[in-house]
Structures are given as structure tokens and as C-alpha cells.
mmCIF file of C-alpha atoms in Angstrom:
data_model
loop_
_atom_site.group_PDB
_atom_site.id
_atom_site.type_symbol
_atom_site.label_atom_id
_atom_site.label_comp_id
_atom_site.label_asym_id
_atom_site.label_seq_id
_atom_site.Cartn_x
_atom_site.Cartn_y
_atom_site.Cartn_z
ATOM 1 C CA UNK A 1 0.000 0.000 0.000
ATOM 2 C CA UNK A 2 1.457 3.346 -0.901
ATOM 3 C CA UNK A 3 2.562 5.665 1.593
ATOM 4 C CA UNK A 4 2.104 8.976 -0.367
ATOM 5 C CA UNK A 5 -0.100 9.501 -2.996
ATOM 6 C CA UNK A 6 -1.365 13.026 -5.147
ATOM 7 C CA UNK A 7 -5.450 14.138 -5.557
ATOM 8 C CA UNK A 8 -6.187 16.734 -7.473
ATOM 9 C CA UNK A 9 -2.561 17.415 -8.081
ATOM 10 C CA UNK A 10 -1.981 17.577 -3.991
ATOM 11 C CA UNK A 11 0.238 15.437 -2.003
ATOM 12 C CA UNK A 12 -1.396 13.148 0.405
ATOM 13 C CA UNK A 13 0.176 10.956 2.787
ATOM 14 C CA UNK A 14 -1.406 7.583 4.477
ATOM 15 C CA UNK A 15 -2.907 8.295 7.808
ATOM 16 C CA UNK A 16 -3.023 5.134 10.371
ATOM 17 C CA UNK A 17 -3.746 4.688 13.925
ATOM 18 C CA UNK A 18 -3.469 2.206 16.284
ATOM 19 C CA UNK A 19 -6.456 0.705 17.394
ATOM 20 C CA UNK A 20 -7.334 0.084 21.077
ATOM 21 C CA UNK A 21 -9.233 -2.456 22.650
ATOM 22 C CA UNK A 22 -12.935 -1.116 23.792
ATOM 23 C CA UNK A 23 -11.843 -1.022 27.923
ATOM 24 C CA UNK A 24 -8.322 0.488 26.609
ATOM 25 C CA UNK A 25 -10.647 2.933 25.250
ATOM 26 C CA UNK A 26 -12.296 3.946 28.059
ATOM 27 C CA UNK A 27 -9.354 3.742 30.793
ATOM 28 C CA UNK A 28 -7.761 6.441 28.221
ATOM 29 C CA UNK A 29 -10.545 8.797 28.391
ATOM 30 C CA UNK A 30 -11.255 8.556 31.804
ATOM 31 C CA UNK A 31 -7.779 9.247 33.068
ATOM 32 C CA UNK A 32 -7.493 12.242 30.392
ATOM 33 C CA UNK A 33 -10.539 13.265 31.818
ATOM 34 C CA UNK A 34 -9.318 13.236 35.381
ATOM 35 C CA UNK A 35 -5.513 14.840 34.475
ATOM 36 C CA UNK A 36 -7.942 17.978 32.549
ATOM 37 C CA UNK A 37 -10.268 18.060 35.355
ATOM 38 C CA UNK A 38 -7.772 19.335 37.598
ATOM 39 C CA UNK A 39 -6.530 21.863 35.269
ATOM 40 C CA UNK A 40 -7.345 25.193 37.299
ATOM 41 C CA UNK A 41 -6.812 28.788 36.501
ATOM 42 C CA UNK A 42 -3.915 30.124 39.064
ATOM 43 C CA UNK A 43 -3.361 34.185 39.717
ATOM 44 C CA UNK A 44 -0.152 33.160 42.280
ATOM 45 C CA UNK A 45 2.659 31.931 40.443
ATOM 46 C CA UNK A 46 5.938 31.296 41.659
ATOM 47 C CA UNK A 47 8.841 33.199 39.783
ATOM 48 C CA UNK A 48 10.688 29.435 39.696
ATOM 49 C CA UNK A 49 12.200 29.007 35.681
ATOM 50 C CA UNK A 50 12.114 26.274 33.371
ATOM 51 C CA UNK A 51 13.573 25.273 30.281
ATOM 52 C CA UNK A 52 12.733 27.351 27.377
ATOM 53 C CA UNK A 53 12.292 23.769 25.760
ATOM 54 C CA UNK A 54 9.375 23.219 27.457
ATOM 55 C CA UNK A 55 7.611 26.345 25.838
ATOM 56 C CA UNK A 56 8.786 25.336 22.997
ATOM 57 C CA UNK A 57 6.981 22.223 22.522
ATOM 58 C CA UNK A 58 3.724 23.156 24.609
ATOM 59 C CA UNK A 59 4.079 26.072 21.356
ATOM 60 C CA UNK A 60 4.561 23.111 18.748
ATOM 61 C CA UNK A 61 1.511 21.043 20.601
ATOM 62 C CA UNK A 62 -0.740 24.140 20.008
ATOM 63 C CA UNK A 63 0.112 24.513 16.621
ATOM 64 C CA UNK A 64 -1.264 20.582 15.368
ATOM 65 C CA UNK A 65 -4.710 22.546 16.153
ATOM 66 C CA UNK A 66 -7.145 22.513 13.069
ATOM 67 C CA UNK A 67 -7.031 25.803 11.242
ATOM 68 C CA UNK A 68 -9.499 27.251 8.422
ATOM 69 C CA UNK A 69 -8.509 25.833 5.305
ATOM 70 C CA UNK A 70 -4.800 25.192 7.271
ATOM 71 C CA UNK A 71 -4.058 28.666 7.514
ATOM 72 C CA UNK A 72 -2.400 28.707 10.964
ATOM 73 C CA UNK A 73 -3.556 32.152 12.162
ATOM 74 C CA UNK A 74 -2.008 32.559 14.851
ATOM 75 C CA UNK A 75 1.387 34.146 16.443
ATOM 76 C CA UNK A 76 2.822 32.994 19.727
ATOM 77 C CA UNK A 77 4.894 35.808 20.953
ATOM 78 C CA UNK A 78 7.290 34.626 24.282
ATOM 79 C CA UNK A 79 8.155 37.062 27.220
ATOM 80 C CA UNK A 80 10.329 36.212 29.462
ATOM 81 C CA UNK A 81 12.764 39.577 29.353
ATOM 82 C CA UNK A 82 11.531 41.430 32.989
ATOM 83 C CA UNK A 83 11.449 44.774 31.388
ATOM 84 C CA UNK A 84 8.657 44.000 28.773
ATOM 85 C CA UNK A 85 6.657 42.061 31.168
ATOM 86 C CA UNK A 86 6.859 45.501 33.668
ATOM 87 C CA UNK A 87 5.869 47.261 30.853
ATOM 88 C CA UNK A 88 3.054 45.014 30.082
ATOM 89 C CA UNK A 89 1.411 44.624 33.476
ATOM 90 C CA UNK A 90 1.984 48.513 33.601
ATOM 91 C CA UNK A 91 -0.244 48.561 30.790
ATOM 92 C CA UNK A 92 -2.491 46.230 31.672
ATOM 93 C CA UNK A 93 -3.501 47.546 35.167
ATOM 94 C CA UNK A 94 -4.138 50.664 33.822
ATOM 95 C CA UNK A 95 -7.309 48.905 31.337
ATOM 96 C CA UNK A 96 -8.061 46.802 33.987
ATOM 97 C CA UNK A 97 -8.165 49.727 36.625
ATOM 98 C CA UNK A 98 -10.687 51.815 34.261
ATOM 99 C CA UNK A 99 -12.434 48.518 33.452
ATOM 100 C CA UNK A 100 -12.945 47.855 37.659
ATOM 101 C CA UNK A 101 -14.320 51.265 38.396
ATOM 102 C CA UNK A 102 -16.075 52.503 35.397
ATOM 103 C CA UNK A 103 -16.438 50.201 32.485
ATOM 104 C CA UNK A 104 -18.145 46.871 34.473
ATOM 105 C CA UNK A 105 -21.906 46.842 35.033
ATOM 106 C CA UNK A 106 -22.378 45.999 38.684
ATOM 107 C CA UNK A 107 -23.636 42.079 37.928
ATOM 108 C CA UNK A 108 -20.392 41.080 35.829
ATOM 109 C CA UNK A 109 -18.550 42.509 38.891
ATOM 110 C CA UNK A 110 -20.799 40.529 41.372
ATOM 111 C CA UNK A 111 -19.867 37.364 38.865
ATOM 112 C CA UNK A 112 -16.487 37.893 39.481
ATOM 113 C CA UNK A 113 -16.174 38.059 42.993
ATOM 114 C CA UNK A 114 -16.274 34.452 43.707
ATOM 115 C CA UNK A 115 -12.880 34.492 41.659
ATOM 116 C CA UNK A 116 -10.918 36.438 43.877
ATOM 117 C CA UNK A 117 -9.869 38.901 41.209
ATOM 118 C CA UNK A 118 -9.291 42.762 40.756
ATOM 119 C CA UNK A 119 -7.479 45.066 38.638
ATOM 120 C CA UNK A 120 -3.904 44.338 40.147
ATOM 121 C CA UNK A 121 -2.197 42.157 37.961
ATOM 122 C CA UNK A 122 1.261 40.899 39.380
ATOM 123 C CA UNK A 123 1.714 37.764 38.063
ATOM 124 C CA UNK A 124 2.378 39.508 34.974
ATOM 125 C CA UNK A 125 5.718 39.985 36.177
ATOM 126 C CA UNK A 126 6.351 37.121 38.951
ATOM 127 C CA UNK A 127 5.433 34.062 36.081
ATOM 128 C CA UNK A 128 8.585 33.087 34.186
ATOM 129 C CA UNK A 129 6.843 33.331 30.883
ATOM 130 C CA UNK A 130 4.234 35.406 29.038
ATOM 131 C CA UNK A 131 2.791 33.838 26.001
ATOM 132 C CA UNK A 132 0.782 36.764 24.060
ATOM 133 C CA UNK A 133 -1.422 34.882 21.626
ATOM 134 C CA UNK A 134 -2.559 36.877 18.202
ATOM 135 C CA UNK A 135 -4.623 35.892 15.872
ATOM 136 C CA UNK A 136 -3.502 36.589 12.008
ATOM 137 C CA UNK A 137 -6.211 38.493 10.364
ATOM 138 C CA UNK A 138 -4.924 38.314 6.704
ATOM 139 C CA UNK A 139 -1.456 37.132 5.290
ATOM 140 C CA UNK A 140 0.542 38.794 2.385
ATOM 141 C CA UNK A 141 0.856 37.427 -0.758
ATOM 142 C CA UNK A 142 4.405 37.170 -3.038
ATOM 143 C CA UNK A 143 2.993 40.350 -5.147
ATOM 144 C CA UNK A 144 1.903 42.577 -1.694
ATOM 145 C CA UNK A 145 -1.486 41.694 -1.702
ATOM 146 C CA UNK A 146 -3.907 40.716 1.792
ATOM 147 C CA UNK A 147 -4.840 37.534 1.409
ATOM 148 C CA UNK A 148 -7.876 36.527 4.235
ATOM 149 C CA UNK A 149 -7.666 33.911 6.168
ATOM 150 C CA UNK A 150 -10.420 31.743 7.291
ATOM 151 C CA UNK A 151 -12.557 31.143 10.384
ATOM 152 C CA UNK A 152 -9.617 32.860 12.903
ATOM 153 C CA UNK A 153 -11.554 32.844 15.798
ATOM 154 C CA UNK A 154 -12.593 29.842 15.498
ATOM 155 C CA UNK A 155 -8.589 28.676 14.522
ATOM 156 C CA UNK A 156 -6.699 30.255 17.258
ATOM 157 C CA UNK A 157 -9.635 29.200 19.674
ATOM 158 C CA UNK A 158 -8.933 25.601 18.834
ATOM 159 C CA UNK A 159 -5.181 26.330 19.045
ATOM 160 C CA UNK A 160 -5.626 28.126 22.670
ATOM 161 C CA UNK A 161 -7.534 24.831 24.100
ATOM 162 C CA UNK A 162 -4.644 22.595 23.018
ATOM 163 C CA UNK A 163 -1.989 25.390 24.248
ATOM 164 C CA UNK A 164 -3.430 25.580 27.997
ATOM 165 C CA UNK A 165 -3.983 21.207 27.933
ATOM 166 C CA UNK A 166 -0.247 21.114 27.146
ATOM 167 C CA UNK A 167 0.475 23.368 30.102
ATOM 168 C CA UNK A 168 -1.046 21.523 32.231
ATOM 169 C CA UNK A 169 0.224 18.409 30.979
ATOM 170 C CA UNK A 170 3.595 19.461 31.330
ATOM 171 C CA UNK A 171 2.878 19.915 35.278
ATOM 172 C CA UNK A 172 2.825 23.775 34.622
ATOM 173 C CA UNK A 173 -0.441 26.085 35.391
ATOM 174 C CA UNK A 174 -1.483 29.324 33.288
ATOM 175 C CA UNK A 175 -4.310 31.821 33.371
ATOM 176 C CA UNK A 176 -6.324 33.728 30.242
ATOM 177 C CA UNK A 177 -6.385 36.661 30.538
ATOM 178 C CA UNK A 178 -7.796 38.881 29.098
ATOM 179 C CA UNK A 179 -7.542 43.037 29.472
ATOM 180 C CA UNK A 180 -9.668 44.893 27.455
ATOM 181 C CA UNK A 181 -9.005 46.364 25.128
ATOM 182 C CA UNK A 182 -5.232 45.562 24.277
ATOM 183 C CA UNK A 183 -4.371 47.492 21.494
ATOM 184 C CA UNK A 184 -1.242 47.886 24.216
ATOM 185 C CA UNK A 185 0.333 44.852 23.388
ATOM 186 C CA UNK A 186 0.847 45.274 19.461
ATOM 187 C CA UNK A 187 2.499 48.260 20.322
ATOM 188 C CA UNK A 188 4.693 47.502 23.005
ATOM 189 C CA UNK A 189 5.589 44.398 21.098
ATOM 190 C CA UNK A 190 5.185 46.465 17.511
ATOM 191 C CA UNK A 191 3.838 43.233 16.100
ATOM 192 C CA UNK A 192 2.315 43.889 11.831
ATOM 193 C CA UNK A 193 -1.124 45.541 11.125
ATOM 194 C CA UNK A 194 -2.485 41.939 10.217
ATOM 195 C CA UNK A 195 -1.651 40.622 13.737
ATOM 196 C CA UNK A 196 -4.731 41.050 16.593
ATOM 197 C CA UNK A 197 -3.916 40.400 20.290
ATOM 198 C CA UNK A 198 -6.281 37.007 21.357
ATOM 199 C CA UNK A 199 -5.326 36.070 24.686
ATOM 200 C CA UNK A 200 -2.392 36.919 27.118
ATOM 201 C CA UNK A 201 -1.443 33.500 29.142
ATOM 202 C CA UNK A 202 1.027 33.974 31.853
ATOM 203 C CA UNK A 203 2.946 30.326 32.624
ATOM 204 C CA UNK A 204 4.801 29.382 35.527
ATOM 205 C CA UNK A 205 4.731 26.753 38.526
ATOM 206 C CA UNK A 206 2.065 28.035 41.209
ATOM 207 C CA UNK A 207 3.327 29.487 43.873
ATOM 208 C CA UNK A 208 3.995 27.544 47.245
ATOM 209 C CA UNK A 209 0.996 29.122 48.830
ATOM 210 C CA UNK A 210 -1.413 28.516 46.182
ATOM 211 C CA UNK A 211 -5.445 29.098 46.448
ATOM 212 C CA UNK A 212 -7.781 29.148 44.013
ATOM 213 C CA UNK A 213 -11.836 29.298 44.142
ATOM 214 C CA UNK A 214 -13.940 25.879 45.154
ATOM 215 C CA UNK A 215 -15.671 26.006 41.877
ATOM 216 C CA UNK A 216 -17.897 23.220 40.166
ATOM 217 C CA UNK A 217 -17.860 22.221 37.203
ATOM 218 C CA UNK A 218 -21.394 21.905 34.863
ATOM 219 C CA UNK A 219 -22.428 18.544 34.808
ATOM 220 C CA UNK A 220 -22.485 15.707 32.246
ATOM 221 C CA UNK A 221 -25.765 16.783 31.796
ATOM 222 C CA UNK A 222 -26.064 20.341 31.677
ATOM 223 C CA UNK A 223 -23.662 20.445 29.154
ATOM 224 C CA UNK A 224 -24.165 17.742 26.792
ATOM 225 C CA UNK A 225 -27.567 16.185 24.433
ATOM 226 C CA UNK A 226 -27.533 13.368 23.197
ATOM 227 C CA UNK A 227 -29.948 12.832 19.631
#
């Protein structure tokens, strides 16, 4: 059986997978269930590094996302130099401050309160890494011209949700965030006109006195129909 193969003048290679019995099938799930479930959104990091590796491929993991006609629209930019992330959370606070006392309607801050979270942002600084996601409106073509790209929210949305389950599976934590708006970033960063700020995802180890919120999850059934 060929390995590689054209259609429609397009190369296509031979896609396999292993099969696994029916119980192998369900251990799998369940225990990737259990690892995500305890994925948790952490505001106290510890400033303890790690390998730049490890970015690296948690990057690469978020890039095998799905993408609109296999555009990859996205950018990951990296910060670890301390400068740009004090410039950054300087930034930041300031939208969030403004967003806190004047741009919230009192029931979105009475949602948040459970969370434990306000307009001071210093994790920004304390977490080893910032990963600033953008999402690539258009490209450039060889002659100059835009050329769109397809379903980019949807694309880098897909490419986020892998991003933060390699995090965690690397025994790291994160947080989206996301200040509003942050036209801030593009510039301190000067990233191109075609490039849109998505998420900001600080990534570290939580600190040694770590708390977050005794949330629960939606149910099976709240969240899921079944035709």
C-alpha cells in the first residue's frame, strides 16, 4: 500500500492509527478526563524558571490545532525579558483599573467576585513566561497583496484549548487573561497591522501558597444532548 499519494494534483500521505481495545478505550478517556479536570486557573505563580524547551513544545503542541482551510492564524509571541513584562502589566492595570471602576456593570462585577480577582495584575511579572497569543487576520501574498484567512476565531480558539492542555500536561499552570481592550500589546511588542492580540497567558509553577476558588464544574448533563 502506498505511503504517499497526489489528488487533485496535492500530495497526500497515508494516515493510520493504532487501534485500542474497547476497555483500553475507556481507561484512556477517563484518566485524560481526570488529568484535565484538575486543570485550574492560578493568579499566584511562583517566579521558579524552566527550560525554554518546554515552551517550545507546549508552542509546537498548540500549533497541530485545526485551522481554516490550514491557515495557521495565529502568532505565539514569548516574554520572558523582565522589562517588557513591567511594561506590560503597567499597561495592563491601567485597562483593567478603568475597566474595575467605570467600564463593568455591577452584575459582571458581582460574577467575578467568587474568583478572587481585581485590577492588580502581578503575576504579569512574577510568572517566568508570558505567552501573548494573536490571531492573524490576513497574510501577504508574493505580489503585496492581503490575502484573508479563514474562520480565525474559530482557529486560534482551537489552538488556545490545546496550548493551555499542554500546560497543564507538562505539570505547569497558566491563566487567560484577558484586558480589554489591548491594542497595548501590538504596540509595546510592535507586532504587523495583520496581527490582533487574542489572549495573554502567563505560565509558571504556582506558587507555594497557592489558592484558588472551590468552583464546580457543569455537569455531564447540563452540558451535553444526546440525539
Amino acid at each position: 500500500m502506498p505511503t504517499k499519494k497526489l489528488i487533485d494534483n496535492h500530495p497526500y500521505i497515508s494516515y493510520s492509527k493504532s487501534i485500542v481495545s474497547d476497555q483500553e478505550m475507556l481507561d484512556k478517556a477517563q484518566s485524560f478526563y481526570e488529568k484535565m479536570d484538575r486543570r485550574r486557573s492560578v493568579r499566584e505563580f511562583s517566579d521558579r524558571p524552566f527550560a525554554r524547551e518546554v515552551i517550545e513544545n507546549i508552542i509546537k503542541t498548540a500549533s497541530t490545532a485545526p485551522s481554516g482551510a490550514h491557515k495557521q492564524p495565529w502568532t505565539f509571541c514569548v516574554i520572558a525579558n523582565p522589562e517588557i513584562k513591567k511594561q506590560i502589566r503597567i499597561a495592563a492595570e491601567e485597562e483593567e483599573k478603568a475597566s474595575y471602576e467605570s467600564r463593568m456593570s455591577n452584575e459582571w462585577l458581582d460574577d467575578l467576585k467568587p474568583l478572587g480577582t481585581d485590577w492588580q495584575k502581578p503575576f504579569l511579572e512574577i510568572a517566568p513566561y508570558l505567552i501573548i497569543v494573536f490571531r492573524r487576520i490576513y497574510e501577504f501574498g508574493e505580489d503585496g497583496k492581503k490575502k484573508n484567512n479563514y474562520y480565525v476565531q474559530e482557529s486560534v480558539g482551537l489552538a488556545v484549548g490545546f496550548l493551555l492542555a499542554a500546560i497543564h500536561d507538562a505539570g505547569l499552570v497558566s491563566l487567560t487573561h484577558t484586558p480589554s481592550p489591548m491594542n497595548f500589546i501590538t504596540k509595546i511588542l510592535d507586532r504587523p497591522e495583520n496581527e490582533k492580540p487574542f489572549l495573554l497567558i502567563p505560565v509558571g509553577y504556582p506558587a507555594n501558597e497557592c489558592w484558588v476558588p472551590d468552583l464546580e464544574r457543569k455537569s455531564l448533563e447540563e452540558v451535553c444532548v444526546f440525539y
